[in-house]
Amino acid sequence: MQQAPHIRKSLLQWFQEEARDLPWRKSQDPYHIWLSEILLQQTRVDQGLPYYERFLVALPTLPALAAASEDEVLKLWEGLGYYTRARNLHKAARQVMEQHHGSLPESAEILQLLPGVGRYTAGAIASIAFNERVPVVDGNVKRVLPRLFNIAMPIGESATEKKLWAIADALVPESAPGDFNQSMMELGARICTPRKPDCDSCPVFSE
């Protein structure tokens, strides 16, 4: 993939300079990163921020989450919707305590065995928290990759999904995979938007 070195360099430099100042990006605690990924699955960043902060005040560690009652967890989640996320987060914390000695697994493959953790979420946690070289393909990346590589295949079809995951995997660098994955998602959220993408500001094409 000839474009890969340029894409990596451009996005990593842009992310280092322009990334949004978000609290979970200041933490290396896998629990914080996991919580942020679950919160943001179906929630805007600005909406999820106060919930993230409130959740960590009440349940600052994974053992604290595992020891909490389901009612307490759901109360902290109240108003955010999609309550299955909260229930699975709670179940997963108890599973981690029982099966992994209270520490989140470091590989995406094992993380996917936890309730509520699919391929994308596992890749995000593993790459950001544990520096594992694995790809992520969320809604933003599904929009960015077809535009970068001029892919006209219909989004949502299994063949398209397979191709996008393969491209994402080929792009992820050995060094700073978490930063690179976040840069792809950040690009989709801020510049390569669904409507009226700001192509003139795209770090990949602006050089």
JSON list of C-alpha atoms in Angstrom, two decimals:
[
{"chain": "A", "resi": 1, "resn": "MET", "atom": "CA", "xyz": [0.00, 0.00, 0.00]},
{"chain": "A", "resi": 2, "resn": "GLN", "atom": "CA", "xyz": [1.99, 2.95, -1.33]},
{"chain": "A", "resi": 3, "resn": "GLN", "atom": "CA", "xyz": [-0.02, 5.64, 0.48]},
{"chain": "A", "resi": 4, "resn": "ALA", "atom": "CA", "xyz": [0.37, 4.07, 3.93]},
{"chain": "A", "resi": 5, "resn": "PRO", "atom": "CA", "xyz": [3.56, 5.86, 5.07]},
{"chain": "A", "resi": 6, "resn": "HIS", "atom": "CA", "xyz": [2.21, 9.27, 4.03]},
{"chain": "A", "resi": 7, "resn": "ILE", "atom": "CA", "xyz": [-1.19, 8.65, 5.66]},
{"chain": "A", "resi": 8, "resn": "ARG", "atom": "CA", "xyz": [0.43, 7.48, 8.91]},
{"chain": "A", "resi": 9, "resn": "LYS", "atom": "CA", "xyz": [2.85, 10.39, 9.09]},
{"chain": "A", "resi": 10, "resn": "SER", "atom": "CA", "xyz": [0.24, 13.03, 8.20]},
{"chain": "A", "resi": 11, "resn": "LEU", "atom": "CA", "xyz": [-2.43, 11.79, 10.57]},
{"chain": "A", "resi": 12, "resn": "LEU", "atom": "CA", "xyz": [-0.11, 11.21, 13.53]},
{"chain": "A", "resi": 13, "resn": "GLN", "atom": "CA", "xyz": [1.39, 14.67, 13.18]},
{"chain": "A", "resi": 14, "resn": "TRP", "atom": "CA", "xyz": [-2.04, 16.26, 12.84]},
{"chain": "A", "resi": 15, "resn": "PHE", "atom": "CA", "xyz": [-3.37, 14.34, 15.83]},
{"chain": "A", "resi": 16, "resn": "GLN", "atom": "CA", "xyz": [-0.41, 15.34, 17.98]},
{"chain": "A", "resi": 17, "resn": "GLU", "atom": "CA", "xyz": [-1.02, 19.00, 17.16]},
{"chain": "A", "resi": 18, "resn": "GLU", "atom": "CA", "xyz": [-4.82, 19.18, 16.86]},
{"chain": "A", "resi": 19, "resn": "ALA", "atom": "CA", "xyz": [-6.38, 16.41, 18.98]},
{"chain": "A", "resi": 20, "resn": "ARG", "atom": "CA", "xyz": [-9.25, 17.47, 21.19]},
{"chain": "A", "resi": 21, "resn": "ASP", "atom": "CA", "xyz": [-8.40, 17.81, 24.87]},
{"chain": "A", "resi": 22, "resn": "LEU", "atom": "CA", "xyz": [-10.45, 14.94, 26.30]},
{"chain": "A", "resi": 23, "resn": "PRO", "atom": "CA", "xyz": [-10.02, 13.54, 29.83]},
{"chain": "A", "resi": 24, "resn": "TRP", "atom": "CA", "xyz": [-9.60, 9.88, 28.83]},
{"chain": "A", "resi": 25, "resn": "ARG", "atom": "CA", "xyz": [-6.71, 10.90, 26.57]},
{"chain": "A", "resi": 26, "resn": "LYS", "atom": "CA", "xyz": [-4.83, 12.08, 29.64]},
{"chain": "A", "resi": 27, "resn": "SER", "atom": "CA", "xyz": [-5.10, 8.67, 31.28]},
{"chain": "A", "resi": 28, "resn": "GLN", "atom": "CA", "xyz": [-3.26, 5.42, 30.69]},
{"chain": "A", "resi": 29, "resn": "ASP", "atom": "CA", "xyz": [-5.64, 3.56, 32.99]},
{"chain": "A", "resi": 30, "resn": "PRO", "atom": "CA", "xyz": [-7.28, 0.82, 30.87]},
{"chain": "A", "resi": 31, "resn": "TYR", "atom": "CA", "xyz": [-10.45, 1.13, 32.95]},
{"chain": "A", "resi": 32, "resn": "HIS", "atom": "CA", "xyz": [-10.81, 4.81, 32.01]},
{"chain": "A", "resi": 33, "resn": "ILE", "atom": "CA", "xyz": [-10.24, 4.06, 28.34]},
{"chain": "A", "resi": 34, "resn": "TRP", "atom": "CA", "xyz": [-12.70, 1.16, 28.38]},
{"chain": "A", "resi": 35, "resn": "LEU", "atom": "CA", "xyz": [-15.34, 3.28, 30.11]},
{"chain": "A", "resi": 36, "resn": "SER", "atom": "CA", "xyz": [-14.94, 6.08, 27.56]},
{"chain": "A", "resi": 37, "resn": "GLU", "atom": "CA", "xyz": [-15.31, 3.67, 24.64]},
{"chain": "A", "resi": 38, "resn": "ILE", "atom": "CA", "xyz": [-18.51, 2.17, 26.06]},
{"chain": "A", "resi": 39, "resn": "LEU", "atom": "CA", "xyz": [-19.95, 5.61, 26.83]},
{"chain": "A", "resi": 40, "resn": "LEU", "atom": "CA", "xyz": [-19.27, 6.91, 23.35]},
{"chain": "A", "resi": 41, "resn": "GLN", "atom": "CA", "xyz": [-20.66, 3.93, 21.46]},
{"chain": "A", "resi": 42, "resn": "GLN", "atom": "CA", "xyz": [-23.98, 5.68, 20.84]},
{"chain": "A", "resi": 43, "resn": "THR", "atom": "CA", "xyz": [-23.37, 9.04, 22.49]},
{"chain": "A", "resi": 44, "resn": "ARG", "atom": "CA", "xyz": [-21.84, 12.32, 21.35]},
{"chain": "A", "resi": 45, "resn": "VAL", "atom": "CA", "xyz": [-18.62, 13.37, 23.07]},
{"chain": "A", "resi": 46, "resn": "ASP", "atom": "CA", "xyz": [-20.13, 16.53, 24.56]},
{"chain": "A", "resi": 47, "resn": "GLN", "atom": "CA", "xyz": [-23.05, 14.55, 25.94]},
{"chain": "A", "resi": 48, "resn": "GLY", "atom": "CA", "xyz": [-20.86, 11.77, 27.33]},
{"chain": "A", "resi": 49, "resn": "LEU", "atom": "CA", "xyz": [-18.27, 13.94, 29.09]},
{"chain": "A", "resi": 50, "resn": "PRO", "atom": "CA", "xyz": [-20.25, 14.73, 32.27]},
{"chain": "A", "resi": 51, "resn": "TYR", "atom": "CA", "xyz": [-21.30, 11.08, 32.58]},
{"chain": "A", "resi": 52, "resn": "TYR", "atom": "CA", "xyz": [-17.69, 9.93, 32.26]},
{"chain": "A", "resi": 53, "resn": "GLU", "atom": "CA", "xyz": [-16.56, 12.31, 35.00]},
{"chain": "A", "resi": 54, "resn": "ARG", "atom": "CA", "xyz": [-19.49, 11.51, 37.29]},
{"chain": "A", "resi": 55, "resn": "PHE", "atom": "CA", "xyz": [-19.01, 7.77, 36.80]},
{"chain": "A", "resi": 56, "resn": "LEU", "atom": "CA", "xyz": [-15.35, 7.90, 37.80]},
{"chain": "A", "resi": 57, "resn": "VAL", "atom": "CA", "xyz": [-16.09, 9.98, 40.89]},
{"chain": "A", "resi": 58, "resn": "ALA", "atom": "CA", "xyz": [-18.56, 7.35, 42.07]},
{"chain": "A", "resi": 59, "resn": "LEU", "atom": "CA", "xyz": [-16.71, 4.26, 40.81]},
{"chain": "A", "resi": 60, "resn": "PRO", "atom": "CA", "xyz": [-13.05, 5.23, 40.34]},
{"chain": "A", "resi": 61, "resn": "THR", "atom": "CA", "xyz": [-11.68, 1.73, 39.74]},
{"chain": "A", "resi": 62, "resn": "LEU", "atom": "CA", "xyz": [-12.67, -1.47, 38.02]},
{"chain": "A", "resi": 63, "resn": "PRO", "atom": "CA", "xyz": [-13.00, -3.31, 41.37]},
{"chain": "A", "resi": 64, "resn": "ALA", "atom": "CA", "xyz": [-15.32, -0.53, 42.57]},
{"chain": "A", "resi": 65, "resn": "LEU", "atom": "CA", "xyz": [-17.50, -1.00, 39.49]},
{"chain": "A", "resi": 66, "resn": "ALA", "atom": "CA", "xyz": [-17.57, -4.76, 39.99]},
{"chain": "A", "resi": 67, "resn": "ALA", "atom": "CA", "xyz": [-18.55, -4.36, 43.65]},
{"chain": "A", "resi": 68, "resn": "ALA", "atom": "CA", "xyz": [-21.37, -1.88, 42.89]},
{"chain": "A", "resi": 69, "resn": "SER", "atom": "CA", "xyz": [-24.96, -2.98, 42.54]},
{"chain": "A", "resi": 70, "resn": "GLU", "atom": "CA", "xyz": [-26.64, -2.94, 39.15]},
{"chain": "A", "resi": 71, "resn": "ASP", "atom": "CA", "xyz": [-29.05, -0.29, 40.45]},
{"chain": "A", "resi": 72, "resn": "GLU", "atom": "CA", "xyz": [-26.13, 1.97, 41.35]},
{"chain": "A", "resi": 73, "resn": "VAL", "atom": "CA", "xyz": [-24.59, 1.57, 37.91]},
{"chain": "A", "resi": 74, "resn": "LEU", "atom": "CA", "xyz": [-27.89, 2.24, 36.15]},
{"chain": "A", "resi": 75, "resn": "LYS", "atom": "CA", "xyz": [-28.49, 5.32, 38.30]},
{"chain": "A", "resi": 76, "resn": "LEU", "atom": "CA", "xyz": [-25.13, 6.76, 37.18]},
{"chain": "A", "resi": 77, "resn": "TRP", "atom": "CA", "xyz": [-26.14, 6.01, 33.58]},
{"chain": "A", "resi": 78, "resn": "GLU", "atom": "CA", "xyz": [-29.58, 7.57, 33.95]},
{"chain": "A", "resi": 79, "resn": "GLY", "atom": "CA", "xyz": [-30.50, 9.84, 31.04]},
{"chain": "A", "resi": 80, "resn": "LEU", "atom": "CA", "xyz": [-27.84, 8.49, 28.69]},
{"chain": "A", "resi": 81, "resn": "GLY", "atom": "CA", "xyz": [-29.99, 5.76, 27.15]},
{"chain": "A", "resi": 82, "resn": "TYR", "atom": "CA", "xyz": [-29.05, 2.38, 25.66]},
{"chain": "A", "resi": 83, "resn": "TYR", "atom": "CA", "xyz": [-28.89, 0.89, 29.15]},
{"chain": "A", "resi": 84, "resn": "THR", "atom": "CA", "xyz": [-27.64, -2.46, 27.86]},
{"chain": "A", "resi": 85, "resn": "ARG", "atom": "CA", "xyz": [-24.23, -0.76, 27.66]},
{"chain": "A", "resi": 86, "resn": "ALA", "atom": "CA", "xyz": [-24.28, -0.10, 31.40]},
{"chain": "A", "resi": 87, "resn": "ARG", "atom": "CA", "xyz": [-25.46, -3.61, 32.25]},
{"chain": "A", "resi": 88, "resn": "ASN", "atom": "CA", "xyz": [-22.78, -5.18, 30.06]},
{"chain": "A", "resi": 89, "resn": "LEU", "atom": "CA", "xyz": [-20.11, -2.89, 31.52]},
{"chain": "A", "resi": 90, "resn": "HIS", "atom": "CA", "xyz": [-21.08, -4.05, 34.98]},
{"chain": "A", "resi": 91, "resn": "LYS", "atom": "CA", "xyz": [-21.17, -7.73, 33.98]},
{"chain": "A", "resi": 92, "resn": "ALA", "atom": "CA", "xyz": [-17.82, -7.41, 32.25]},
{"chain": "A", "resi": 93, "resn": "ALA", "atom": "CA", "xyz": [-16.21, -5.81, 35.33]},
{"chain": "A", "resi": 94, "resn": "ARG", "atom": "CA", "xyz": [-17.33, -8.77, 37.45]},
{"chain": "A", "resi": 95, "resn": "GLN", "atom": "CA", "xyz": [-16.05, -11.18, 34.81]},
{"chain": "A", "resi": 96, "resn": "VAL", "atom": "CA", "xyz": [-12.67, -9.44, 34.81]},
{"chain": "A", "resi": 97, "resn": "MET", "atom": "CA", "xyz": [-12.50, -9.74, 38.59]},
{"chain": "A", "resi": 98, "resn": "GLU", "atom": "CA", "xyz": [-13.39, -13.42, 38.47]},
{"chain": "A", "resi": 99, "resn": "GLN", "atom": "CA", "xyz": [-11.40, -14.55, 35.44]},
{"chain": "A", "resi": 100, "resn": "HIS", "atom": "CA", "xyz": [-8.56, -12.04, 35.01]},
{"chain": "A", "resi": 101, "resn": "HIS", "atom": "CA", "xyz": [-7.55, -11.14, 38.58]},
{"chain": "A", "resi": 102, "resn": "GLY", "atom": "CA", "xyz": [-9.07, -7.66, 38.29]},
{"chain": "A", "resi": 103, "resn": "SER", "atom": "CA", "xyz": [-7.01, -6.52, 35.28]},
{"chain": "A", "resi": 104, "resn": "LEU", "atom": "CA", "xyz": [-8.44, -5.99, 31.81]},
{"chain": "A", "resi": 105, "resn": "PRO", "atom": "CA", "xyz": [-7.01, -8.42, 29.26]},
{"chain": "A", "resi": 106, "resn": "GLU", "atom": "CA", "xyz": [-4.36, -6.79, 27.10]},
{"chain": "A", "resi": 107, "resn": "SER", "atom": "CA", "xyz": [-5.24, -8.44, 23.78]},
{"chain": "A", "resi": 108, "resn": "ALA", "atom": "CA", "xyz": [-8.14, -7.51, 21.53]},
{"chain": "A", "resi": 109, "resn": "GLU", "atom": "CA", "xyz": [-8.90, -11.19, 20.99]},
{"chain": "A", "resi": 110, "resn": "ILE", "atom": "CA", "xyz": [-9.49, -11.83, 24.71]},
{"chain": "A", "resi": 111, "resn": "LEU", "atom": "CA", "xyz": [-11.23, -8.50, 25.27]},
{"chain": "A", "resi": 112, "resn": "GLN", "atom": "CA", "xyz": [-13.91, -9.56, 22.78]},
{"chain": "A", "resi": 113, "resn": "LEU", "atom": "CA", "xyz": [-14.96, -12.31, 25.17]},
{"chain": "A", "resi": 114, "resn": "LEU", "atom": "CA", "xyz": [-16.27, -9.67, 27.61]},
{"chain": "A", "resi": 115, "resn": "PRO", "atom": "CA", "xyz": [-19.95, -8.66, 27.53]},
{"chain": "A", "resi": 116, "resn": "GLY", "atom": "CA", "xyz": [-20.53, -5.60, 25.37]},
{"chain": "A", "resi": 117, "resn": "VAL", "atom": "CA", "xyz": [-17.06, -5.61, 23.81]},
{"chain": "A", "resi": 118, "resn": "GLY", "atom": "CA", "xyz": [-17.09, -6.16, 20.06]},
{"chain": "A", "resi": 119, "resn": "ARG", "atom": "CA", "xyz": [-14.28, -6.06, 17.55]},
{"chain": "A", "resi": 120, "resn": "TYR", "atom": "CA", "xyz": [-14.14, -2.27, 17.34]},
{"chain": "A", "resi": 121, "resn": "THR", "atom": "CA", "xyz": [-14.23, -1.66, 21.11]},
{"chain": "A", "resi": 122, "resn": "ALA", "atom": "CA", "xyz": [-11.66, -4.39, 21.73]},
{"chain": "A", "resi": 123, "resn": "GLY", "atom": "CA", "xyz": [-9.33, -2.89, 19.13]},
{"chain": "A", "resi": 124, "resn": "ALA", "atom": "CA", "xyz": [-9.69, 0.58, 20.59]},
{"chain": "A", "resi": 125, "resn": "ILE", "atom": "CA", "xyz": [-8.93, -0.56, 24.15]},
{"chain": "A", "resi": 126, "resn": "ALA", "atom": "CA", "xyz": [-6.07, -2.85, 23.13]},
{"chain": "A", "resi": 127, "resn": "SER", "atom": "CA", "xyz": [-4.36, -0.28, 20.90]},
{"chain": "A", "resi": 128, "resn": "ILE", "atom": "CA", "xyz": [-4.87, 2.79, 23.12]},
{"chain": "A", "resi": 129, "resn": "ALA", "atom": "CA", "xyz": [-4.35, 1.23, 26.54]},
{"chain": "A", "resi": 130, "resn": "PHE", "atom": "CA", "xyz": [-1.94, -1.59, 25.72]},
{"chain": "A", "resi": 131, "resn": "ASN", "atom": "CA", "xyz": [-0.23, -0.47, 22.49]},
{"chain": "A", "resi": 132, "resn": "GLU", "atom": "CA", "xyz": [-1.31, -3.58, 20.60]},
{"chain": "A", "resi": 133, "resn": "ARG", "atom": "CA", "xyz": [-1.10, -3.21, 16.84]},
{"chain": "A", "resi": 134, "resn": "VAL", "atom": "CA", "xyz": [-4.75, -3.84, 15.94]},
{"chain": "A", "resi": 135, "resn": "PRO", "atom": "CA", "xyz": [-7.12, -1.82, 13.74]},
{"chain": "A", "resi": 136, "resn": "VAL", "atom": "CA", "xyz": [-10.39, -0.11, 14.58]},
{"chain": "A", "resi": 137, "resn": "VAL", "atom": "CA", "xyz": [-13.30, 0.46, 12.22]},
{"chain": "A", "resi": 138, "resn": "ASP", "atom": "CA", "xyz": [-16.09, 2.57, 13.68]},
{"chain": "A", "resi": 139, "resn": "GLY", "atom": "CA", "xyz": [-18.64, 4.76, 11.89]},
{"chain": "A", "resi": 140, "resn": "ASN", "atom": "CA", "xyz": [-16.07, 7.49, 11.35]},
{"chain": "A", "resi": 141, "resn": "VAL", "atom": "CA", "xyz": [-13.45, 5.16, 9.90]},
{"chain": "A", "resi": 142, "resn": "LYS", "atom": "CA", "xyz": [-16.07, 3.57, 7.64]},
{"chain": "A", "resi": 143, "resn": "ARG", "atom": "CA", "xyz": [-16.53, 7.02, 6.15]},
{"chain": "A", "resi": 144, "resn": "VAL", "atom": "CA", "xyz": [-12.86, 8.03, 6.04]},
{"chain": "A", "resi": 145, "resn": "LEU", "atom": "CA", "xyz": [-11.40, 4.94, 4.35]},
{"chain": "A", "resi": 146, "resn": "PRO", "atom": "CA", "xyz": [-13.72, 4.86, 1.30]},
{"chain": "A", "resi": 147, "resn": "ARG", "atom": "CA", "xyz": [-12.93, 8.54, 0.68]},
{"chain": "A", "resi": 148, "resn": "LEU", "atom": "CA", "xyz": [-9.18, 8.12, 1.11]},
{"chain": "A", "resi": 149, "resn": "PHE", "atom": "CA", "xyz": [-9.03, 5.07, -1.15]},
{"chain": "A", "resi": 150, "resn": "ASN", "atom": "CA", "xyz": [-11.90, 5.86, -3.55]},
{"chain": "A", "resi": 151, "resn": "ILE", "atom": "CA", "xyz": [-13.90, 2.77, -2.57]},
{"chain": "A", "resi": 152, "resn": "ALA", "atom": "CA", "xyz": [-17.38, 2.71, -4.10]},
{"chain": "A", "resi": 153, "resn": "MET", "atom": "CA", "xyz": [-18.61, -0.52, -2.49]},
{"chain": "A", "resi": 154, "resn": "PRO", "atom": "CA", "xyz": [-21.89, -0.21, -0.52]},
{"chain": "A", "resi": 155, "resn": "ILE", "atom": "CA", "xyz": [-21.32, 0.40, 3.19]},
{"chain": "A", "resi": 156, "resn": "GLY", "atom": "CA", "xyz": [-22.92, -2.26, 5.38]},
{"chain": "A", "resi": 157, "resn": "GLU", "atom": "CA", "xyz": [-22.32, -5.24, 3.12]},
{"chain": "A", "resi": 158, "resn": "SER", "atom": "CA", "xyz": [-20.09, -7.98, 4.49]},
{"chain": "A", "resi": 159, "resn": "ALA", "atom": "CA", "xyz": [-17.63, -7.74, 1.59]},
{"chain": "A", "resi": 160, "resn": "THR", "atom": "CA", "xyz": [-17.22, -4.00, 2.22]},
{"chain": "A", "resi": 161, "resn": "GLU", "atom": "CA", "xyz": [-16.74, -4.54, 5.96]},
{"chain": "A", "resi": 162, "resn": "LYS", "atom": "CA", "xyz": [-14.08, -7.15, 5.28]},
{"chain": "A", "resi": 163, "resn": "LYS", "atom": "CA", "xyz": [-12.24, -4.85, 2.86]},
{"chain": "A", "resi": 164, "resn": "LEU", "atom": "CA", "xyz": [-12.33, -1.87, 5.24]},
{"chain": "A", "resi": 165, "resn": "TRP", "atom": "CA", "xyz": [-11.00, -3.94, 8.14]},
{"chain": "A", "resi": 166, "resn": "ALA", "atom": "CA", "xyz": [-8.20, -5.25, 5.90]},
{"chain": "A", "resi": 167, "resn": "ILE", "atom": "CA", "xyz": [-7.22, -1.71, 4.83]},
{"chain": "A", "resi": 168, "resn": "ALA", "atom": "CA", "xyz": [-7.38, -0.45, 8.41]},
{"chain": "A", "resi": 169, "resn": "ASP", "atom": "CA", "xyz": [-5.17, -3.33, 9.53]},
{"chain": "A", "resi": 170, "resn": "ALA", "atom": "CA", "xyz": [-2.60, -2.58, 6.84]},
{"chain": "A", "resi": 171, "resn": "LEU", "atom": "CA", "xyz": [-2.48, 1.09, 7.84]},
{"chain": "A", "resi": 172, "resn": "VAL", "atom": "CA", "xyz": [-1.92, 0.66, 11.59]},
{"chain": "A", "resi": 173, "resn": "PRO", "atom": "CA", "xyz": [1.75, 1.30, 12.42]},
{"chain": "A", "resi": 174, "resn": "GLU", "atom": "CA", "xyz": [3.82, -0.78, 14.81]},
{"chain": "A", "resi": 175, "resn": "SER", "atom": "CA", "xyz": [4.61, 2.39, 16.76]},
{"chain": "A", "resi": 176, "resn": "ALA", "atom": "CA", "xyz": [1.77, 4.39, 18.39]},
{"chain": "A", "resi": 177, "resn": "PRO", "atom": "CA", "xyz": [-1.11, 2.26, 17.07]},
{"chain": "A", "resi": 178, "resn": "GLY", "atom": "CA", "xyz": [-3.50, 3.81, 19.59]},
{"chain": "A", "resi": 179, "resn": "ASP", "atom": "CA", "xyz": [-2.69, 7.35, 18.52]},
{"chain": "A", "resi": 180, "resn": "PHE", "atom": "CA", "xyz": [-3.07, 6.39, 14.88]},
{"chain": "A", "resi": 181, "resn": "ASN", "atom": "CA", "xyz": [-6.45, 4.75, 15.46]},
{"chain": "A", "resi": 182, "resn": "GLN", "atom": "CA", "xyz": [-7.62, 7.80, 17.38]},
{"chain": "A", "resi": 183, "resn": "SER", "atom": "CA", "xyz": [-6.39, 10.06, 14.58]},
{"chain": "A", "resi": 184, "resn": "MET", "atom": "CA", "xyz": [-8.54, 8.17, 12.06]},
{"chain": "A", "resi": 185, "resn": "MET", "atom": "CA", "xyz": [-11.61, 8.51, 14.26]},
{"chain": "A", "resi": 186, "resn": "GLU", "atom": "CA", "xyz": [-10.83, 12.16, 15.01]},
{"chain": "A", "resi": 187, "resn": "LEU", "atom": "CA", "xyz": [-10.51, 12.90, 11.30]},
{"chain": "A", "resi": 188, "resn": "GLY", "atom": "CA", "xyz": [-13.96, 11.45, 10.67]},
{"chain": "A", "resi": 189, "resn": "ALA", "atom": "CA", "xyz": [-15.53, 13.27, 13.59]},
{"chain": "A", "resi": 190, "resn": "ARG", "atom": "CA", "xyz": [-14.12, 16.72, 12.82]},
{"chain": "A", "resi": 191, "resn": "ILE", "atom": "CA", "xyz": [-13.10, 17.02, 9.18]},
{"chain": "A", "resi": 192, "resn": "CYS", "atom": "CA", "xyz": [-14.27, 14.07, 7.08]},
{"chain": "A", "resi": 193, "resn": "THR", "atom": "CA", "xyz": [-17.86, 14.56, 8.25]},
{"chain": "A", "resi": 194, "resn": "PRO", "atom": "CA", "xyz": [-20.94, 12.92, 6.71]},
{"chain": "A", "resi": 195, "resn": "ARG", "atom": "CA", "xyz": [-22.08, 16.14, 5.06]},
{"chain": "A", "resi": 196, "resn": "LYS", "atom": "CA", "xyz": [-19.83, 18.94, 3.80]},
{"chain": "A", "resi": 197, "resn": "PRO", "atom": "CA", "xyz": [-16.44, 17.40, 4.62]},
{"chain": "A", "resi": 198, "resn": "ASP", "atom": "CA", "xyz": [-13.73, 20.03, 4.94]},
{"chain": "A", "resi": 199, "resn": "CYS", "atom": "CA", "xyz": [-11.36, 18.47, 2.40]},
{"chain": "A", "resi": 200, "resn": "ASP", "atom": "CA", "xyz": [-9.17, 21.58, 2.26]},
{"chain": "A", "resi": 201, "resn": "SER", "atom": "CA", "xyz": [-8.28, 20.98, 5.94]},
{"chain": "A", "resi": 202, "resn": "CYS", "atom": "CA", "xyz": [-7.62, 17.25, 5.57]},
{"chain": "A", "resi": 203, "resn": "PRO", "atom": "CA", "xyz": [-4.08, 16.54, 6.80]},
{"chain": "A", "resi": 204, "resn": "VAL", "atom": "CA", "xyz": [-3.71, 13.73, 4.25]},
{"chain": "A", "resi": 205, "resn": "PHE", "atom": "CA", "xyz": [-4.41, 15.92, 1.23]},
{"chain": "A", "resi": 206, "resn": "SER", "atom": "CA", "xyz": [-3.42, 19.37, 2.41]},
{"chain": "A", "resi": 207, "resn": "GLU", "atom": "CA", "xyz": [0.33, 18.90, 1.97]}
]
